[in-house]
mmCIF file of C-alpha atoms in Angstrom:
data_model
loop_
_atom_site.group_PDB
_atom_site.id
_atom_site.type_symbol
_atom_site.label_atom_id
_atom_site.label_comp_id
_atom_site.label_asym_id
_atom_site.label_seq_id
_atom_site.Cartn_x
_atom_site.Cartn_y
_atom_site.Cartn_z
ATOM 1 C CA UNK A 1 -11.867 248.351 203.405
ATOM 2 C CA UNK A 2 -9.031 250.695 202.689
ATOM 3 C CA UNK A 3 -6.991 250.746 199.516
ATOM 4 C CA UNK A 4 -3.858 252.614 198.401
ATOM 5 C CA UNK A 5 -2.889 252.843 194.738
ATOM 6 C CA UNK A 6 0.551 253.848 193.512
ATOM 7 C CA UNK A 7 0.652 253.776 189.729
ATOM 8 C CA UNK A 8 4.351 254.531 189.148
ATOM 9 C CA UNK A 9 6.426 251.356 189.564
ATOM 10 C CA UNK A 10 9.655 253.222 188.844
ATOM 11 C CA UNK A 11 10.904 256.741 188.245
ATOM 12 C CA UNK A 12 14.251 258.183 187.155
ATOM 13 C CA UNK A 13 15.014 261.775 188.083
ATOM 14 C CA UNK A 14 18.036 263.982 187.569
ATOM 15 C CA UNK A 15 19.818 265.046 190.736
ATOM 16 C CA UNK A 16 18.638 268.431 192.111
ATOM 17 C CA UNK A 17 15.309 268.255 190.279
ATOM 18 C CA UNK A 18 11.967 268.013 192.050
ATOM 19 C CA UNK A 19 9.938 264.806 191.821
ATOM 20 C CA UNK A 20 6.310 263.965 192.515
ATOM 21 C CA UNK A 21 5.292 260.461 193.555
ATOM 22 C CA UNK A 22 1.617 259.704 193.057
ATOM 23 C CA UNK A 23 -0.743 258.146 195.588
ATOM 24 C CA UNK A 24 -4.505 257.739 195.515
ATOM 25 C CA UNK A 25 -6.560 256.160 198.243
ATOM 26 C CA UNK A 26 -9.995 254.815 198.972
ATOM 27 C CA UNK A 27 -11.716 254.617 202.333
ATOM 28 C CA UNK A 28 -15.147 254.990 203.855
ATOM 29 C CA UNK A 29 -13.709 256.466 207.063
ATOM 30 C CA UNK A 30 -14.265 260.171 207.706
ATOM 31 C CA UNK A 31 -11.135 260.418 209.835
ATOM 32 C CA UNK A 32 -7.940 258.925 208.496
ATOM 33 C CA UNK A 33 -4.242 259.562 208.230
ATOM 34 C CA UNK A 34 -1.925 259.332 205.246
ATOM 35 C CA UNK A 35 1.750 258.466 205.574
ATOM 36 C CA UNK A 36 4.754 258.229 203.319
ATOM 37 C CA UNK A 37 7.622 255.875 204.092
ATOM 38 C CA UNK A 38 11.017 255.453 202.438
ATOM 39 C CA UNK A 39 12.603 252.023 202.217
ATOM 40 C CA UNK A 40 16.281 251.967 201.208
ATOM 41 C CA UNK A 41 17.960 248.761 200.116
ATOM 42 C CA UNK A 42 18.751 247.968 203.762
ATOM 43 C CA UNK A 43 15.044 247.199 204.233
ATOM 44 C CA UNK A 44 14.064 249.487 207.088
ATOM 45 C CA UNK A 45 10.921 251.578 206.651
ATOM 46 C CA UNK A 46 11.665 255.223 207.394
ATOM 47 C CA UNK A 47 8.766 257.576 208.154
ATOM 48 C CA UNK A 48 8.839 260.742 206.039
ATOM 49 C CA UNK A 49 5.630 262.727 206.395
ATOM 50 C CA UNK A 50 2.058 262.584 207.676
ATOM 51 C CA UNK A 51 -1.209 264.227 206.569
ATOM 52 C CA UNK A 52 -4.462 264.036 208.487
ATOM 53 C CA UNK A 53 -7.790 263.994 206.696
ATOM 54 C CA UNK A 54 -8.940 267.097 208.586
ATOM 55 C CA UNK A 55 -5.721 269.032 208.120
ATOM 56 C CA UNK A 56 -6.408 272.096 206.028
ATOM 57 C CA UNK A 57 -2.797 272.782 205.151
ATOM 58 C CA UNK A 58 -0.520 270.486 203.192
ATOM 59 C CA UNK A 59 2.126 268.862 205.367
ATOM 60 C CA UNK A 60 5.787 269.760 204.913
ATOM 61 C CA UNK A 61 8.938 268.239 206.411
ATOM 62 C CA UNK A 62 12.146 269.728 205.109
ATOM 63 C CA UNK A 63 12.486 268.762 201.437
ATOM 64 C CA UNK A 64 9.303 266.668 201.603
ATOM 65 C CA UNK A 65 5.823 268.038 201.099
ATOM 66 C CA UNK A 66 2.505 266.320 200.632
ATOM 67 C CA UNK A 67 0.087 267.561 197.978
ATOM 68 C CA UNK A 68 -3.219 266.591 199.575
ATOM 69 C CA UNK A 69 -6.348 266.819 197.433
ATOM 70 C CA UNK A 70 -9.150 265.366 199.516
ATOM 71 C CA UNK A 71 -11.898 265.566 196.906
ATOM 72 C CA UNK A 72 -9.730 263.630 194.454
ATOM 73 C CA UNK A 73 -8.515 261.269 197.210
ATOM 74 C CA UNK A 74 -4.913 261.874 196.321
ATOM 75 C CA UNK A 75 -1.874 262.399 198.554
ATOM 76 C CA UNK A 76 1.149 262.899 196.339
ATOM 77 C CA UNK A 77 4.641 263.200 197.799
ATOM 78 C CA UNK A 78 6.845 265.980 196.454
ATOM 79 C CA UNK A 79 10.597 265.830 197.000
ATOM 80 C CA UNK A 80 12.368 269.065 196.188
ATOM 81 C CA UNK A 81 16.016 269.299 195.132
ATOM 82 C CA UNK A 82 16.499 265.537 194.917
ATOM 83 C CA UNK A 83 19.736 263.986 196.163
ATOM 84 C CA UNK A 84 21.492 260.725 195.334
ATOM 85 C CA UNK A 85 20.547 259.440 198.791
ATOM 86 C CA UNK A 86 16.873 259.730 197.869
ATOM 87 C CA UNK A 87 17.169 256.634 195.678
ATOM 88 C CA UNK A 88 14.912 254.078 197.377
ATOM 89 C CA UNK A 89 11.433 252.556 197.382
ATOM 90 C CA UNK A 90 8.687 254.911 198.515
ATOM 91 C CA UNK A 91 5.423 253.699 199.996
ATOM 92 C CA UNK A 92 2.195 255.542 200.588
ATOM 93 C CA UNK A 93 0.102 254.199 203.478
ATOM 94 C CA UNK A 94 -3.061 255.052 205.351
ATOM 95 C CA UNK A 95 -4.573 254.412 208.735
ATOM 96 C CA UNK A 96 -8.289 254.684 209.429
ATOM 97 C CA UNK A 97 -10.478 254.435 212.449
ATOM 98 C CA UNK A 98 -12.444 251.812 214.371
ATOM 99 C CA UNK A 99 -11.389 248.588 212.775
ATOM 100 C CA UNK A 100 -9.165 250.137 210.114
ATOM 101 C CA UNK A 101 -6.422 251.045 212.536
ATOM 102 C CA UNK A 102 -3.634 249.115 210.876
ATOM 103 C CA UNK A 103 -1.482 250.747 208.204
ATOM 104 C CA UNK A 104 -2.457 249.765 204.674
ATOM 105 C CA UNK A 105 0.309 250.180 202.095
ATOM 106 C CA UNK A 106 0.471 250.694 198.360
ATOM 107 C CA UNK A 107 2.771 248.733 196.069
ATOM 108 C CA UNK A 108 5.423 251.420 196.094
ATOM 109 C CA UNK A 109 7.475 253.462 193.636
ATOM 110 C CA UNK A 110 11.161 252.806 193.074
ATOM 111 C CA UNK A 111 12.897 256.182 192.727
ATOM 112 C CA UNK A 112 16.332 256.380 191.156
ATOM 113 C CA UNK A 113 18.249 259.647 191.224
ATOM 114 C CA UNK A 114 20.658 260.095 188.338
ATOM 115 C CA UNK A 115 23.834 262.127 188.945
ATOM 116 C CA UNK B 1 15.933 252.772 223.513
ATOM 117 C CA UNK B 2 17.322 251.951 220.086
ATOM 118 C CA UNK B 3 14.045 251.379 218.286
ATOM 119 C CA UNK B 4 12.281 248.234 217.104
ATOM 120 C CA UNK B 5 14.573 245.216 217.032
ATOM 121 C CA UNK B 6 14.015 242.058 215.013
ATOM 122 C CA UNK B 7 15.919 238.794 215.187
ATOM 123 C CA UNK B 8 17.257 237.078 213.276
ATOM 124 C CA UNK B 9 17.939 239.417 210.368
ATOM 125 C CA UNK B 10 18.203 236.527 207.941
ATOM 126 C CA UNK B 11 16.924 232.949 208.095
ATOM 127 C CA UNK B 12 17.402 230.170 205.553
ATOM 128 C CA UNK B 13 15.375 227.047 206.186
ATOM 129 C CA UNK B 14 14.423 223.879 204.403
ATOM 130 C CA UNK B 15 10.867 223.405 203.263
ATOM 131 C CA UNK B 16 8.801 221.727 205.962
ATOM 132 C CA UNK B 17 10.799 223.104 208.881
ATOM 133 C CA UNK B 18 9.386 225.410 211.542
ATOM 134 C CA UNK B 19 10.814 228.889 212.079
ATOM 135 C CA UNK B 20 10.296 231.511 214.763
ATOM 136 C CA UNK B 21 11.040 235.222 214.557
ATOM 137 C CA UNK B 22 11.244 237.664 217.422
ATOM 138 C CA UNK B 23 10.337 241.345 217.609
ATOM 139 C CA UNK B 24 11.214 243.688 220.470
ATOM 140 C CA UNK B 25 9.154 246.868 220.159
ATOM 141 C CA UNK B 26 9.928 250.297 221.550
ATOM 142 C CA UNK B 27 9.386 249.797 225.264
ATOM 143 C CA UNK B 28 6.465 252.156 225.895
ATOM 144 C CA UNK B 29 4.528 251.158 222.772
ATOM 145 C CA UNK B 30 1.337 249.225 223.385
ATOM 146 C CA UNK B 31 0.664 248.228 219.774
ATOM 147 C CA UNK B 32 2.705 245.775 217.759
ATOM 148 C CA UNK B 33 2.169 244.854 214.109
ATOM 149 C CA UNK B 34 3.498 242.120 211.838
ATOM 150 C CA UNK B 35 3.713 242.588 208.083
ATOM 151 C CA UNK B 36 4.992 240.433 205.231
ATOM 152 C CA UNK B 37 6.703 241.955 202.216
ATOM 153 C CA UNK B 38 7.550 240.054 199.050
ATOM 154 C CA UNK B 39 9.950 241.348 196.437
ATOM 155 C CA UNK B 40 8.669 244.430 194.644
ATOM 156 C CA UNK B 41 5.521 244.680 196.735
ATOM 157 C CA UNK B 42 4.355 246.796 199.619
ATOM 158 C CA UNK B 43 4.068 245.395 203.130
ATOM 159 C CA UNK B 44 0.958 243.266 203.668
ATOM 160 C CA UNK B 45 -0.663 243.248 207.074
ATOM 161 C CA UNK B 46 -0.599 239.954 208.969
ATOM 162 C CA UNK B 47 -1.695 240.651 212.535
ATOM 163 C CA UNK B 48 -1.498 243.126 215.376
ATOM 164 C CA UNK B 49 -1.571 243.249 219.159
ATOM 165 C CA UNK B 50 -2.630 245.772 221.710
ATOM 166 C CA UNK B 51 -0.605 244.851 224.754
ATOM 167 C CA UNK B 52 -0.942 241.049 224.950
ATOM 168 C CA UNK B 53 -4.269 240.845 223.101
ATOM 169 C CA UNK B 54 -4.221 239.859 219.440
ATOM 170 C CA UNK B 55 -6.863 242.189 217.961
ATOM 171 C CA UNK B 56 -6.856 241.287 214.281
ATOM 172 C CA UNK B 57 -5.528 238.601 211.970
ATOM 173 C CA UNK B 58 -5.400 238.895 208.214
ATOM 174 C CA UNK B 59 -6.901 236.236 205.972
ATOM 175 C CA UNK B 60 -3.314 235.923 204.685
ATOM 176 C CA UNK B 61 -2.399 234.332 207.999
ATOM 177 C CA UNK B 62 -2.944 230.638 207.405
ATOM 178 C CA UNK B 63 -3.201 228.053 210.169
ATOM 179 C CA UNK B 64 0.533 227.483 209.840
ATOM 180 C CA UNK B 65 1.207 230.980 211.182
ATOM 181 C CA UNK B 66 0.883 231.899 214.821
ATOM 182 C CA UNK B 67 1.881 235.012 216.697
ATOM 183 C CA UNK B 68 2.108 235.729 220.387
ATOM 184 C CA UNK B 69 2.921 238.678 222.585
ATOM 185 C CA UNK B 70 3.214 237.368 226.117
ATOM 186 C CA UNK B 71 2.999 240.035 228.814
ATOM 187 C CA UNK B 72 2.610 242.693 226.143
ATOM 188 C CA UNK B 73 6.322 243.044 225.569
ATOM 189 C CA UNK B 74 8.190 241.216 222.790
ATOM 190 C CA UNK B 75 6.372 239.213 220.155
ATOM 191 C CA UNK B 76 7.110 236.034 218.267
ATOM 192 C CA UNK B 77 5.879 234.939 214.862
ATOM 193 C CA UNK B 78 6.081 231.214 214.160
ATOM 194 C CA UNK B 79 5.646 229.558 210.800
ATOM 195 C CA UNK B 80 5.109 225.811 210.873
ATOM 196 C CA UNK B 81 5.847 223.471 207.955
ATOM 197 C CA UNK B 82 7.364 226.248 205.865
ATOM 198 C CA UNK B 83 6.663 226.409 202.138
ATOM 199 C CA UNK B 84 8.621 228.148 199.393
ATOM 200 C CA UNK B 85 5.842 230.716 199.144
ATOM 201 C CA UNK B 86 6.644 231.826 202.674
ATOM 202 C CA UNK B 87 9.924 233.325 201.453
ATOM 203 C CA UNK B 88 9.618 237.042 202.178
ATOM 204 C CA UNK B 89 10.710 239.866 204.442
ATOM 205 C CA UNK B 90 8.796 239.847 207.729
ATOM 206 C CA UNK B 91 8.504 243.313 209.215
ATOM 207 C CA UNK B 92 7.521 244.252 212.736
ATOM 208 C CA UNK B 93 6.306 247.705 213.746
ATOM 209 C CA UNK B 94 5.210 249.276 216.999
ATOM 210 C CA UNK B 95 3.223 252.355 217.977
ATOM 211 C CA UNK B 96 1.691 254.004 220.995
ATOM 212 C CA UNK B 97 -2.033 254.581 220.768
ATOM 213 C CA UNK B 98 -4.716 254.126 218.152
ATOM 214 C CA UNK B 99 -5.197 257.640 216.778
ATOM 215 C CA UNK B 100 -5.074 258.069 213.026
ATOM 216 C CA UNK B 101 -1.934 260.217 213.317
ATOM 217 C CA UNK B 102 -0.008 257.594 215.257
ATOM 218 C CA UNK B 103 3.319 256.902 213.620
ATOM 219 C CA UNK B 104 4.422 253.287 213.362
ATOM 220 C CA UNK B 105 8.118 252.570 213.868
ATOM 221 C CA UNK B 106 9.508 249.648 211.919
ATOM 222 C CA UNK B 107 12.301 247.212 212.596
ATOM 223 C CA UNK B 108 14.795 246.189 209.936
ATOM 224 C CA UNK B 109 12.926 242.992 209.212
ATOM 225 C CA UNK B 110 13.722 239.304 209.066
ATOM 226 C CA UNK B 111 14.366 237.964 205.589
ATOM 227 C CA UNK B 112 13.191 234.363 205.283
ATOM 228 C CA UNK B 113 14.345 232.110 202.470
ATOM 229 C CA UNK B 114 12.759 228.673 202.190
ATOM 230 C CA UNK B 115 14.774 226.255 200.049
#
């Protein structure tokens, strides 16, 4: 079974500062993928960034980067230069292999950017 | 193609009534997933299809829930004899392929309120 743990229910960050959202995972699969999604109040899940278990470099997408530490089973999302529009729920998710192909989500972190 | 479409966006029903939701995936996607999300929680997996075949059902999916994907195109999720505990956001997602790096695209969800 796969499990995602997000231990920060809510975070408040000053605009333009960087923020790190924590995510740890557990799986017995050797090959797996880690995803971060943003969910604004409208409800839609917006894909942000992906990291594969065999990727040697940390993934980056614009202001988003993923701090992947495989030995610690952590996949933290870093948002640089936060903006007011970043206020939303953020979910970490993973997909495994052969029977674990569905996305498994954590409980999320509500991020609020303060002007 | 405008992405994954879900209808209706909102549904209010009386306890004991049956409801049906529809999901139209991105046209070339062979996989379709249903998730349920309650307030303050991450999406919980319900079931998924590869083309018209239902490959997995969560233990969360009681006998009152049924999902279909005729001809491997749109999908419907029916809840019979609704209960107040069924109140939630029901999310549909689609993807192409089963690789770990496959991104899932989500619809905007159907918010169900059982009164």
